[in-house]
């Protein structure tokens, strides 16, 4: 299984055919790896209306993702992702603040 | 060269004593000059018996000593010989124990010869070391003649000659063994005297050496294994400096041979490949430069490493996966270390789990830390894949081909059996100890001393216990021996090798050298990987045997547990079979773990395997209908593209996170009761001593559309008897979100229920936000707090100015609560209420009491510092003046 890294673009075969998704975030929870995927177009622009939380799996020995459907699991993981994004935002704001102060 | 002649005392002189000394010296001579050859197990036993006979004779001499004076004279007379005999016998004993356990047929003549060579080398080395010491004293003796010293050095050179052909590694091992023994002896002496700093200095040195020994030196020798001590850089530097000083002094007298020999002691501290070159450089440098090496060991470099907590993405992208892992771990470690720095003392620490262990680091680094951690986890998952390993293990040169090492099943089986036997013996010993515990009659109980503790067993079981103990020691030695011979690795030495590869400096002048170093460490890394794998296979097998898993399943389960990824990726088995396989193994290993084996290596390997199995289980799909294959993964290879993607994400992170919030229908209301109250009481800001946070979630707030009804949330918070401190709100239509703090509520007059929702729609600027003092009446705030807060949930903080206005009814029924009064200031030992004097406060509480409010105790807090300042009850109000200090 090859490694999946942040911001990789994955081509996933879904119900509506193949689509490209960027790995917006990754998190480990209960021994599993969850990916926060956002659809992207050919120019890699984000299509915000299509976002997925998936679990990394191996189906028949091949790389696959499983859409998280269990409500509790989804809530827990979404919360973790939210925290990660929030932290990232805070960090960005802090950096901006530092830059302003330096100026 | 002969040891310096000792002038013996006539009182102890007699034929037997002198003959014995001659006998020991002859024996040593035969050992060293090669006339005593040991090439088979038979030879070994012969020499062992001979040495023991001499030793017995030697001990008999001491036993027959009439008094202490005679004993001490014997000590002086036999100083050299005693040391030789003790060392020699102790080495042979270790080997003998090993031979007894591992059947003779498993010991080849080549092995016996190798053992013998090791012993002879060490004995020879002992001798040289003693001479070096003597030489040192000669050199520092101003009166010693140059001729004498030259002769001494010439003789010493002869003794050193046999070592010239030895490999660097072999030489280093011996230096280490000797350094270890020396320190061990010294430590034992100082241990008794407990000589403060010297004791601790040596203890650290000892621990460092011990670790070094365990990592690289022949574990058949006298080794106590301890994983609790780690490399101490400061101690290392200081000891290196001391040794450097010795070199310097001797260099001034221009005796290069001594410098060279002592440099080897320094050498022992270092990594062999690196240091071989370094020693040469040092010897060619001016004396004052000898201690500060160039390159990776310089102070500047260390300092640079220390402050290095920011990832250098350009650099990171150029690394191989395993080096990336090392680099990330290095950054994380540096962030963790930050908490030790002065400027971070008192900072709030947050916890994070890495490798199953909880680490703390300053909160201000949380985003960075979590980011690196996420990257690390992802990489490490990938690392489990053979592909990554293979990429790392790719040889740099054609001269260093990678050999596939087959795991020796016979050895593995033998090892597993020994481990099982050891478990059984330990259990039997434990049983005998437990049996004794139930007896109260002390006379029937006998103590049995062991290295680390004293065991108590019944007199009747004593011999059985002793037998078991001897067996246990023998098996432990045999396990160590097999581990050593097959290169089993139980520690994380591969981490060190990664680091070494990662930090090899590309030497522009000598790229060949850098390449050689890389090859050397890569070889070590491969060996460590293979060693870890071998140890894992053997121990997994042992665990399965201990758990009495039938033979026919053992092989299969061992394969799955050793390489779960292979099983996971296999197309031979269905996902369901894989789930069952992992499930069974998980249950077996969980049962094993619950038995709490005393074998640390085994337990660790089983626990680690179980964690990997859990991960593997999580990799199997649950809901087949929602599983989609990943057809392709596009990775970015150039940095520019990667940055482009990252920046794009960062630009959209607010929106994206809004969607993340929507995934869990999230309205997060972070509540912090005391933090809420504290700002309401301007002078009590620092009195927060308890933090209570809670989450308030509500999925059905469709009113959020087109604006946020914060009042509802606030009311809901109050109904939950919790005060809203921080709200994170988002707009479902555009997924935008905002975080609103308590300060905003106050600023927008929410507390007085005149909240204007438009204020939340846009964030208030500092200029717009009125200060508490300007906008609020503290009395109103306190009154508000009283009715809305559940008293037994917190320590209540009341502003002194408003206390008299508060209805005492609010306190009724809460007699168990400890109240804080923060409106009373403490100055120079006198309590003064905010408005005037202490009697106001006293009168106030008497009044409450009269109205039926039973206050158990009143706590006083300094409102400026938040420190506990004292307490009183109604019974001892009078003592307030003197009890005001906490």
mmCIF file with all atom_site columns, N, CA and C in Angstrom, chain A residues 1 3-5 7-9 11 13 15 28 31 33 36 44 48 51 55 57-60 62-67 75 79 82 85 89, chain B residues 377-378 381-382 385 571 575 614 618-619 621-624 626 628-632 634-635 645 648 652 654 657 659-660 663-664 695:
data_model
loop_
_atom_site.group_PDB
_atom_site.id
_atom_site.type_symbol
_atom_site.label_atom_id
_atom_site.label_alt_id
_atom_site.label_comp_id
_atom_site.label_asym_id
_atom_site.label_entity_id
_atom_site.label_seq_id
_atom_site.pdbx_PDB_ins_code
_atom_site.Cartn_x
_atom_site.Cartn_y
_atom_site.Cartn_z
_atom_site.occupancy
_atom_site.B_iso_or_equiv
_atom_site.pdbx_formal_charge
_atom_site.auth_seq_id
_atom_site.auth_comp_id
_atom_site.auth_asym_id
_atom_site.auth_atom_id
_atom_site.pdbx_PDB_model_num
ATOM 1   N N  . UNK A 1 1   ? 0.846   -1.190  0.000   1.00 0.00 ? 1   UNK A N  1
ATOM 2   C CA . UNK A 1 1   ? 0.000   0.000   0.000   1.00 0.00 ? 1   UNK A CA 1
ATOM 3   C C  . UNK A 1 1   ? 0.887   1.247   0.000   1.00 0.00 ? 1   UNK A C  1
ATOM 4   N N  . UNK A 1 3   ? 1.924   5.206   0.378   1.00 0.00 ? 3   UNK A N  1
ATOM 5   C CA . UNK A 1 3   ? 1.536   6.134   1.437   1.00 0.00 ? 3   UNK A CA 1
ATOM 6   C C  . UNK A 1 3   ? 0.637   7.223   0.867   1.00 0.00 ? 3   UNK A C  1
ATOM 7   N N  . UNK A 1 4   ? -0.309  7.672   1.669   1.00 0.00 ? 4   UNK A N  1
ATOM 8   C CA . UNK A 1 4   ? -1.140  8.803   1.254   1.00 0.00 ? 4   UNK A CA 1
ATOM 9   C C  . UNK A 1 4   ? -0.717  9.986   2.103   1.00 0.00 ? 4   UNK A C  1
ATOM 10  N N  . UNK A 1 5   ? -0.437  11.073  1.458   1.00 0.00 ? 5   UNK A N  1
ATOM 11  C CA . UNK A 1 5   ? 0.019   12.240  2.207   1.00 0.00 ? 5   UNK A CA 1
ATOM 12  C C  . UNK A 1 5   ? -0.971  13.387  2.053   1.00 0.00 ? 5   UNK A C  1
ATOM 13  N N  . UNK A 1 7   ? -2.699  16.613  1.025   1.00 0.00 ? 7   UNK A N  1
ATOM 14  C CA . UNK A 1 7   ? -2.838  17.323  -0.250  1.00 0.00 ? 7   UNK A CA 1
ATOM 15  C C  . UNK A 1 7   ? -2.617  16.433  -1.485  1.00 0.00 ? 7   UNK A C  1
ATOM 16  N N  . UNK A 1 8   ? -2.469  15.138  -1.294  1.00 0.00 ? 8   UNK A N  1
ATOM 17  C CA . UNK A 1 8   ? -2.442  14.248  -2.455  1.00 0.00 ? 8   UNK A CA 1
ATOM 18  C C  . UNK A 1 8   ? -3.797  14.317  -3.148  1.00 0.00 ? 8   UNK A C  1
ATOM 19  N N  . UNK A 1 9   ? -3.806  14.041  -4.427  1.00 0.00 ? 9   UNK A N  1
ATOM 20  C CA . UNK A 1 9   ? -5.090  13.997  -5.140  1.00 0.00 ? 9   UNK A CA 1
ATOM 21  C C  . UNK A 1 9   ? -5.433  12.521  -5.387  1.00 0.00 ? 9   UNK A C  1
ATOM 22  N N  . UNK A 1 11  ? -7.972  9.643   -6.989  1.00 0.00 ? 11  UNK A N  1
ATOM 23  C CA . UNK A 1 11  ? -9.074  9.394   -7.921  1.00 0.00 ? 11  UNK A CA 1
ATOM 24  C C  . UNK A 1 11  ? -9.898  8.244   -7.362  1.00 0.00 ? 11  UNK A C  1
ATOM 25  N N  . UNK A 1 13  ? -13.454 5.935   -7.308  1.00 0.00 ? 13  UNK A N  1
ATOM 26  C CA . UNK A 1 13  ? -14.642 5.518   -8.057  1.00 0.00 ? 13  UNK A CA 1
ATOM 27  C C  . UNK A 1 13  ? -15.843 5.479   -7.144  1.00 0.00 ? 13  UNK A C  1
ATOM 28  N N  . UNK A 1 15  ? -20.331 6.416   -6.545  1.00 0.00 ? 15  UNK A N  1
ATOM 29  C CA . UNK A 1 15  ? -21.615 6.103   -7.188  1.00 0.00 ? 15  UNK A CA 1
ATOM 30  C C  . UNK A 1 15  ? -21.809 6.900   -8.472  1.00 0.00 ? 15  UNK A C  1
ATOM 31  N N  . UNK A 1 28  ? -5.774  10.195  12.963  1.00 0.00 ? 28  UNK A N  1
ATOM 32  C CA . UNK A 1 28  ? -5.799  8.816   13.474  1.00 0.00 ? 28  UNK A CA 1
ATOM 33  C C  . UNK A 1 28  ? -6.810  8.773   14.611  1.00 0.00 ? 28  UNK A C  1
ATOM 34  N N  . UNK A 1 31  ? -7.354  3.600   16.126  1.00 0.00 ? 31  UNK A N  1
ATOM 35  C CA . UNK A 1 31  ? -6.460  2.758   15.325  1.00 0.00 ? 31  UNK A CA 1
ATOM 36  C C  . UNK A 1 31  ? -6.674  2.893   13.815  1.00 0.00 ? 31  UNK A C  1
ATOM 37  N N  . UNK A 1 33  ? -7.210  5.236   10.159  1.00 0.00 ? 33  UNK A N  1
ATOM 38  C CA . UNK A 1 33  ? -6.817  6.518   9.583   1.00 0.00 ? 33  UNK A CA 1
ATOM 39  C C  . UNK A 1 33  ? -8.012  7.092   8.824   1.00 0.00 ? 33  UNK A C  1
ATOM 40  N N  . UNK A 1 36  ? -10.029 13.529  5.289   1.00 0.00 ? 36  UNK A N  1
ATOM 41  C CA . UNK A 1 36  ? -11.038 14.548  4.985   1.00 0.00 ? 36  UNK A CA 1
ATOM 42  C C  . UNK A 1 36  ? -10.827 14.905  3.519   1.00 0.00 ? 36  UNK A C  1
ATOM 43  N N  . UNK A 1 44  ? -7.445  21.613  -10.076 1.00 0.00 ? 44  UNK A N  1
ATOM 44  C CA . UNK A 1 44  ? -7.252  21.410  -8.635  1.00 0.00 ? 44  UNK A CA 1
ATOM 45  C C  . UNK A 1 44  ? -7.919  22.483  -7.777  1.00 0.00 ? 44  UNK A C  1
ATOM 46  N N  . UNK A 1 48  ? -16.226 22.963  -3.017  1.00 0.00 ? 48  UNK A N  1
ATOM 47  C CA . UNK A 1 48  ? -16.543 22.862  -1.586  1.00 0.00 ? 48  UNK A CA 1
ATOM 48  C C  . UNK A 1 48  ? -17.818 22.080  -1.293  1.00 0.00 ? 48  UNK A C  1
ATOM 49  N N  . UNK A 1 51  ? -17.711 17.280  0.013   1.00 0.00 ? 51  UNK A N  1
ATOM 50  C CA . UNK A 1 51  ? -16.678 16.943  0.992   1.00 0.00 ? 51  UNK A CA 1
ATOM 51  C C  . UNK A 1 51  ? -17.055 15.620  1.653   1.00 0.00 ? 51  UNK A C  1
ATOM 52  N N  . UNK A 1 55  ? -12.740 6.521   5.795   1.00 0.00 ? 55  UNK A N  1
ATOM 53  C CA . UNK A 1 55  ? -11.751 5.731   6.527   1.00 0.00 ? 55  UNK A CA 1
ATOM 54  C C  . UNK A 1 55  ? -10.912 4.991   5.496   1.00 0.00 ? 55  UNK A C  1
ATOM 55  N N  . UNK A 1 57  ? -9.110  2.037   3.955   1.00 0.00 ? 57  UNK A N  1
ATOM 56  C CA . UNK A 1 57  ? -9.242  0.585   4.106   1.00 0.00 ? 57  UNK A CA 1
ATOM 57  C C  . UNK A 1 57  ? -8.516  -0.127  2.961   1.00 0.00 ? 57  UNK A C  1
ATOM 58  N N  . UNK A 1 58  ? -8.424  -1.437  3.103   1.00 0.00 ? 58  UNK A N  1
ATOM 59  C CA . UNK A 1 58  ? -7.912  -2.273  2.019   1.00 0.00 ? 58  UNK A CA 1
ATOM 60  C C  . UNK A 1 58  ? -9.035  -3.233  1.648   1.00 0.00 ? 58  UNK A C  1
ATOM 61  N N  . UNK A 1 59  ? -9.557  -3.080  0.450   1.00 0.00 ? 59  UNK A N  1
ATOM 62  C CA . UNK A 1 59  ? -10.608 -4.018  0.040   1.00 0.00 ? 59  UNK A CA 1
ATOM 63  C C  . UNK A 1 59  ? -9.977  -5.039  -0.893  1.00 0.00 ? 59  UNK A C  1
ATOM 64  N N  . UNK A 1 60  ? -10.118 -6.280  -0.525  1.00 0.00 ? 60  UNK A N  1
ATOM 65  C CA . UNK A 1 60  ? -9.480  -7.363  -1.276  1.00 0.00 ? 60  UNK A CA 1
ATOM 66  C C  . UNK A 1 60  ? -8.003  -7.059  -1.529  1.00 0.00 ? 60  UNK A C  1
ATOM 67  N N  . UNK A 1 62  ? -6.615  -4.217  -1.842  1.00 0.00 ? 62  UNK A N  1
ATOM 68  C CA . UNK A 1 62  ? -6.318  -3.021  -2.634  1.00 0.00 ? 62  UNK A CA 1
ATOM 69  C C  . UNK A 1 62  ? -6.765  -1.757  -1.913  1.00 0.00 ? 62  UNK A C  1
ATOM 70  N N  . UNK A 1 63  ? -6.032  -0.683  -2.205  1.00 0.00 ? 63  UNK A N  1
ATOM 71  C CA . UNK A 1 63  ? -6.304  0.600   -1.558  1.00 0.00 ? 63  UNK A CA 1
ATOM 72  C C  . UNK A 1 63  ? -7.735  1.064   -1.841  1.00 0.00 ? 63  UNK A C  1
ATOM 73  N N  . UNK A 1 64  ? -8.461  1.435   -0.790  1.00 0.00 ? 64  UNK A N  1
ATOM 74  C CA . UNK A 1 64  ? -9.839  1.909   -0.961  1.00 0.00 ? 64  UNK A CA 1
ATOM 75  C C  . UNK A 1 64  ? -10.189 2.833   0.198   1.00 0.00 ? 64  UNK A C  1
ATOM 76  N N  . UNK A 1 65  ? -11.328 3.491   0.087   1.00 0.00 ? 65  UNK A N  1
ATOM 77  C CA . UNK A 1 65  ? -11.819 4.304   1.201   1.00 0.00 ? 65  UNK A CA 1
ATOM 78  C C  . UNK A 1 65  ? -13.255 3.900   1.495   1.00 0.00 ? 65  UNK A C  1
ATOM 79  N N  . UNK A 1 66  ? -13.608 4.000   2.742   1.00 0.00 ? 66  UNK A N  1
ATOM 80  C CA . UNK A 1 66  ? -14.977 3.668   3.112   1.00 0.00 ? 66  UNK A CA 1
ATOM 81  C C  . UNK A 1 66  ? -15.632 4.923   3.691   1.00 0.00 ? 66  UNK A C  1
ATOM 82  N N  . UNK A 1 67  ? -16.722 5.342   3.103   1.00 0.00 ? 67  UNK A N  1
ATOM 83  C CA . UNK A 1 67  ? -17.395 6.542   3.597   1.00 0.00 ? 67  UNK A CA 1
ATOM 84  C C  . UNK A 1 67  ? -17.954 6.246   4.991   1.00 0.00 ? 67  UNK A C  1
ATOM 85  N N  . UNK A 1 75  ? -19.451 11.826  13.843  1.00 0.00 ? 75  UNK A N  1
ATOM 86  C CA . UNK A 1 75  ? -19.432 13.002  14.710  1.00 0.00 ? 75  UNK A CA 1
ATOM 87  C C  . UNK A 1 75  ? -18.086 13.140  15.407  1.00 0.00 ? 75  UNK A C  1
ATOM 88  N N  . UNK A 1 79  ? -15.443 16.076  14.571  1.00 0.00 ? 79  UNK A N  1
ATOM 89  C CA . UNK A 1 79  ? -15.011 16.979  15.639  1.00 0.00 ? 79  UNK A CA 1
ATOM 90  C C  . UNK A 1 79  ? -13.481 17.111  15.649  1.00 0.00 ? 79  UNK A C  1
ATOM 91  N N  . UNK A 1 82  ? -12.507 19.198  12.762  1.00 0.00 ? 82  UNK A N  1
ATOM 92  C CA . UNK A 1 82  ? -12.845 20.595  13.029  1.00 0.00 ? 82  UNK A CA 1
ATOM 93  C C  . UNK A 1 82  ? -11.765 21.239  13.905  1.00 0.00 ? 82  UNK A C  1
ATOM 94  N N  . UNK A 1 85  ? -8.669  21.933  11.860  1.00 0.00 ? 85  UNK A N  1
ATOM 95  C CA . UNK A 1 85  ? -8.828  23.125  11.033  1.00 0.00 ? 85  UNK A CA 1
ATOM 96  C C  . UNK A 1 85  ? -8.789  24.389  11.877  1.00 0.00 ? 85  UNK A C  1
ATOM 97  N N  . UNK A 1 89  ? -6.245  27.452  11.658  1.00 0.00 ? 89  UNK A N  1
ATOM 98  C CA . UNK A 1 89  ? -6.659  28.850  11.515  1.00 0.00 ? 89  UNK A CA 1
ATOM 99  C C  . UNK A 1 89  ? -6.035  29.722  12.577  1.00 0.00 ? 89  UNK A C  1
ATOM 100 N N  . UNK B 2 377 ? 2.453   10.216  11.834  1.00 0.00 ? 377 UNK B N  1
ATOM 101 C CA . UNK B 2 377 ? 1.623   9.012   11.876  1.00 0.00 ? 377 UNK B CA 1
ATOM 102 C C  . UNK B 2 377 ? 1.399   8.468   10.478  1.00 0.00 ? 377 UNK B C  1
ATOM 103 N N  . UNK B 2 378 ? 1.166   9.398   9.598   1.00 0.00 ? 378 UNK B N  1
ATOM 104 C CA . UNK B 2 378 ? 0.910   8.996   8.233   1.00 0.00 ? 378 UNK B CA 1
ATOM 105 C C  . UNK B 2 378 ? 2.148   8.334   7.628   1.00 0.00 ? 378 UNK B C  1
ATOM 106 N N  . UNK B 2 381 ? 2.821   4.851   9.155   1.00 0.00 ? 381 UNK B N  1
ATOM 107 C CA . UNK B 2 381 ? 1.963   3.820   8.577   1.00 0.00 ? 381 UNK B CA 1
ATOM 108 C C  . UNK B 2 381 ? 2.560   3.335   7.271   1.00 0.00 ? 381 UNK B C  1
ATOM 109 N N  . UNK B 2 382 ? 2.999   4.311   6.528   1.00 0.00 ? 382 UNK B N  1
ATOM 110 C CA . UNK B 2 382 ? 3.581   3.968   5.234   1.00 0.00 ? 382 UNK B CA 1
ATOM 111 C C  . UNK B 2 382 ? 4.863   3.179   5.433   1.00 0.00 ? 382 UNK B C  1
ATOM 112 N N  . UNK B 2 385 ? 5.262   -0.465  5.385   1.00 0.00 ? 385 UNK B N  1
ATOM 113 C CA . UNK B 2 385 ? 5.287   -1.153  4.097   1.00 0.00 ? 385 UNK B CA 1
ATOM 114 C C  . UNK B 2 385 ? 6.723   -1.487  3.725   1.00 0.00 ? 385 UNK B C  1
ATOM 115 N N  . UNK B 2 571 ? -4.274  -11.523 -1.682  1.00 0.00 ? 571 UNK B N  1
ATOM 116 C CA . UNK B 2 571 ? -5.530  -11.717 -2.415  1.00 0.00 ? 571 UNK B CA 1
ATOM 117 C C  . UNK B 2 571 ? -6.022  -13.151 -2.280  1.00 0.00 ? 571 UNK B C  1
ATOM 118 N N  . UNK B 2 575 ? -11.709 -10.850 2.756   1.00 0.00 ? 575 UNK B N  1
ATOM 119 C CA . UNK B 2 575 ? -11.649 -9.882  3.862   1.00 0.00 ? 575 UNK B CA 1
ATOM 120 C C  . UNK B 2 575 ? -12.205 -10.493 5.141   1.00 0.00 ? 575 UNK B C  1
ATOM 121 N N  . UNK B 2 614 ? -4.603  -4.406  15.736  1.00 0.00 ? 614 UNK B N  1
ATOM 122 C CA . UNK B 2 614 ? -5.786  -3.534  15.832  1.00 0.00 ? 614 UNK B CA 1
ATOM 123 C C  . UNK B 2 614 ? -5.856  -2.589  14.635  1.00 0.00 ? 614 UNK B C  1
ATOM 124 N N  . UNK B 2 618 ? -8.647  -2.355  11.671  1.00 0.00 ? 618 UNK B N  1
ATOM 125 C CA . UNK B 2 618 ? -9.316  -1.106  11.278  1.00 0.00 ? 618 UNK B CA 1
ATOM 126 C C  . UNK B 2 618 ? -9.168  -0.838  9.787   1.00 0.00 ? 618 UNK B C  1
ATOM 127 N N  . UNK B 2 619 ? -8.241  -1.521  9.153   1.00 0.00 ? 619 UNK B N  1
ATOM 128 C CA . UNK B 2 619 ? -8.038  -1.326  7.715   1.00 0.00 ? 619 UNK B CA 1
ATOM 129 C C  . UNK B 2 619 ? -9.011  -2.157  6.886   1.00 0.00 ? 619 UNK B C  1
ATOM 130 N N  . UNK B 2 621 ? -12.725 -3.180  5.544   1.00 0.00 ? 621 UNK B N  1
ATOM 131 C CA . UNK B 2 621 ? -13.995 -2.462  5.404   1.00 0.00 ? 621 UNK B CA 1
ATOM 132 C C  . UNK B 2 621 ? -15.106 -3.060  6.265   1.00 0.00 ? 621 UNK B C  1
ATOM 133 N N  . UNK B 2 622 ? -16.034 -2.198  6.668   1.00 0.00 ? 622 UNK B N  1
ATOM 134 C CA . UNK B 2 622 ? -17.160 -2.655  7.489   1.00 0.00 ? 622 UNK B CA 1
ATOM 135 C C  . UNK B 2 622 ? -18.431 -2.675  6.647   1.00 0.00 ? 622 UNK B C  1
ATOM 136 N N  . UNK B 2 623 ? -18.668 -1.541  5.999   1.00 0.00 ? 623 UNK B N  1
ATOM 137 C CA . UNK B 2 623 ? -19.872 -1.412  5.200   1.00 0.00 ? 623 UNK B CA 1
ATOM 138 C C  . UNK B 2 623 ? -19.493 -1.498  3.717   1.00 0.00 ? 623 UNK B C  1
ATOM 139 N N  . UNK B 2 624 ? -19.641 -2.705  3.162   1.00 0.00 ? 624 UNK B N  1
ATOM 140 C CA . UNK B 2 624 ? -19.156 -2.968  1.804   1.00 0.00 ? 624 UNK B CA 1
ATOM 141 C C  . UNK B 2 624 ? -19.762 -2.017  0.766   1.00 0.00 ? 624 UNK B C  1
ATOM 142 N N  . UNK B 2 626 ? -20.364 1.056   0.940   1.00 0.00 ? 626 UNK B N  1
ATOM 143 C CA . UNK B 2 626 ? -19.828 2.418   0.958   1.00 0.00 ? 626 UNK B CA 1
ATOM 144 C C  . UNK B 2 626 ? -18.314 2.440   0.745   1.00 0.00 ? 626 UNK B C  1
ATOM 145 N N  . UNK B 2 628 ? -15.148 2.534   -1.733  1.00 0.00 ? 628 UNK B N  1
ATOM 146 C CA . UNK B 2 628 ? -14.794 2.884   -3.106  1.00 0.00 ? 628 UNK B CA 1
ATOM 147 C C  . UNK B 2 628 ? -13.306 2.714   -3.289  1.00 0.00 ? 628 UNK B C  1
ATOM 148 N N  . UNK B 2 629 ? -12.948 2.151   -4.423  1.00 0.00 ? 629 UNK B N  1
ATOM 149 C CA . UNK B 2 629 ? -11.524 1.920   -4.666  1.00 0.00 ? 629 UNK B CA 1
ATOM 150 C C  . UNK B 2 629 ? -10.821 3.219   -5.047  1.00 0.00 ? 629 UNK B C  1
ATOM 151 N N  . UNK B 2 630 ? -9.582  3.296   -4.635  1.00 0.00 ? 630 UNK B N  1
ATOM 152 C CA . UNK B 2 630 ? -8.759  4.437   -5.041  1.00 0.00 ? 630 UNK B CA 1
ATOM 153 C C  . UNK B 2 630 ? -8.014  3.998   -6.287  1.00 0.00 ? 630 UNK B C  1
ATOM 154 N N  . UNK B 2 631 ? -8.336  4.604   -7.393  1.00 0.00 ? 631 UNK B N  1
ATOM 155 C CA . UNK B 2 631 ? -7.721  4.166   -8.641  1.00 0.00 ? 631 UNK B CA 1
ATOM 156 C C  . UNK B 2 631 ? -6.340  4.770   -8.860  1.00 0.00 ? 631 UNK B C  1
ATOM 157 N N  . UNK B 2 632 ? -6.184  5.971   -8.389  1.00 0.00 ? 632 UNK B N  1
ATOM 158 C CA . UNK B 2 632 ? -4.880  6.616   -8.610  1.00 0.00 ? 632 UNK B CA 1
ATOM 159 C C  . UNK B 2 632 ? -4.601  7.609   -7.492  1.00 0.00 ? 632 UNK B C  1
ATOM 160 N N  . UNK B 2 634 ? -2.322  10.988  -7.025  1.00 0.00 ? 634 UNK B N  1
ATOM 161 C CA . UNK B 2 634 ? -1.390  11.948  -7.642  1.00 0.00 ? 634 UNK B CA 1
ATOM 162 C C  . UNK B 2 634 ? -0.625  12.632  -6.521  1.00 0.00 ? 634 UNK B C  1
ATOM 163 N N  . UNK B 2 635 ? 0.659   12.479  -6.575  1.00 0.00 ? 635 UNK B N  1
ATOM 164 C CA . UNK B 2 635 ? 1.470   13.121  -5.551  1.00 0.00 ? 635 UNK B CA 1
ATOM 165 C C  . UNK B 2 635 ? 2.184   14.309  -6.175  1.00 0.00 ? 635 UNK B C  1
ATOM 166 N N  . UNK B 2 645 ? -0.783  23.926  -3.330  1.00 0.00 ? 645 UNK B N  1
ATOM 167 C CA . UNK B 2 645 ? -1.926  23.198  -2.779  1.00 0.00 ? 645 UNK B CA 1
ATOM 168 C C  . UNK B 2 645 ? -2.165  23.587  -1.320  1.00 0.00 ? 645 UNK B C  1
ATOM 169 N N  . UNK B 2 648 ? -3.687  27.021  -1.045  1.00 0.00 ? 648 UNK B N  1
ATOM 170 C CA . UNK B 2 648 ? -5.093  26.979  -1.469  1.00 0.00 ? 648 UNK B CA 1
ATOM 171 C C  . UNK B 2 648 ? -5.974  26.452  -0.325  1.00 0.00 ? 648 UNK B C  1
ATOM 172 N N  . UNK B 2 652 ? -8.832  28.502  2.210   1.00 0.00 ? 652 UNK B N  1
ATOM 173 C CA . UNK B 2 652 ? -10.215 28.036  2.350   1.00 0.00 ? 652 UNK B CA 1
ATOM 174 C C  . UNK B 2 652 ? -10.501 27.350  3.679   1.00 0.00 ? 652 UNK B C  1
ATOM 175 N N  . UNK B 2 654 ? -11.235 28.276  6.607   1.00 0.00 ? 654 UNK B N  1
ATOM 176 C CA . UNK B 2 654 ? -12.395 28.700  7.397   1.00 0.00 ? 654 UNK B CA 1
ATOM 177 C C  . UNK B 2 654 ? -13.675 28.042  6.867   1.00 0.00 ? 654 UNK B C  1
ATOM 178 N N  . UNK B 2 657 ? -13.598 24.218  7.358   1.00 0.00 ? 657 UNK B N  1
ATOM 179 C CA . UNK B 2 657 ? -13.852 23.811  8.742   1.00 0.00 ? 657 UNK B CA 1
ATOM 180 C C  . UNK B 2 657 ? -15.325 24.005  9.090   1.00 0.00 ? 657 UNK B C  1
ATOM 181 N N  . UNK B 2 659 ? -17.711 23.364  7.074   1.00 0.00 ? 659 UNK B N  1
ATOM 182 C CA . UNK B 2 659 ? -18.352 22.149  6.604   1.00 0.00 ? 659 UNK B CA 1
ATOM 183 C C  . UNK B 2 659 ? -18.075 20.998  7.559   1.00 0.00 ? 659 UNK B C  1
ATOM 184 N N  . UNK B 2 660 ? -16.855 20.994  8.069   1.00 0.00 ? 660 UNK B N  1
ATOM 185 C CA . UNK B 2 660 ? -16.502 19.937  9.037   1.00 0.00 ? 660 UNK B CA 1
ATOM 186 C C  . UNK B 2 660 ? -17.441 20.013  10.226  1.00 0.00 ? 660 UNK B C  1
ATOM 187 N N  . UNK B 2 663 ? -20.759 18.521  9.411   1.00 0.00 ? 663 UNK B N  1
ATOM 188 C CA . UNK B 2 663 ? -20.787 17.060  9.381   1.00 0.00 ? 663 UNK B CA 1
ATOM 189 C C  . UNK B 2 663 ? -21.327 16.486  10.686  1.00 0.00 ? 663 UNK B C  1
ATOM 190 N N  . UNK B 2 664 ? -21.053 17.171  11.755  1.00 0.00 ? 664 UNK B N  1
ATOM 191 C CA . UNK B 2 664 ? -21.549 16.610  13.018  1.00 0.00 ? 664 UNK B CA 1
ATOM 192 C C  . UNK B 2 664 ? -22.638 17.517  13.584  1.00 0.00 ? 664 UNK B C  1
ATOM 193 N N  . UNK B 2 695 ? -19.271 20.701  27.080  1.00 0.00 ? 695 UNK B N  1
ATOM 194 C CA . UNK B 2 695 ? -19.744 20.952  25.738  1.00 0.00 ? 695 UNK B CA 1
ATOM 195 C C  . UNK B 2 695 ? -21.259 21.012  25.718  1.00 0.00 ? 695 UNK B C  1
#
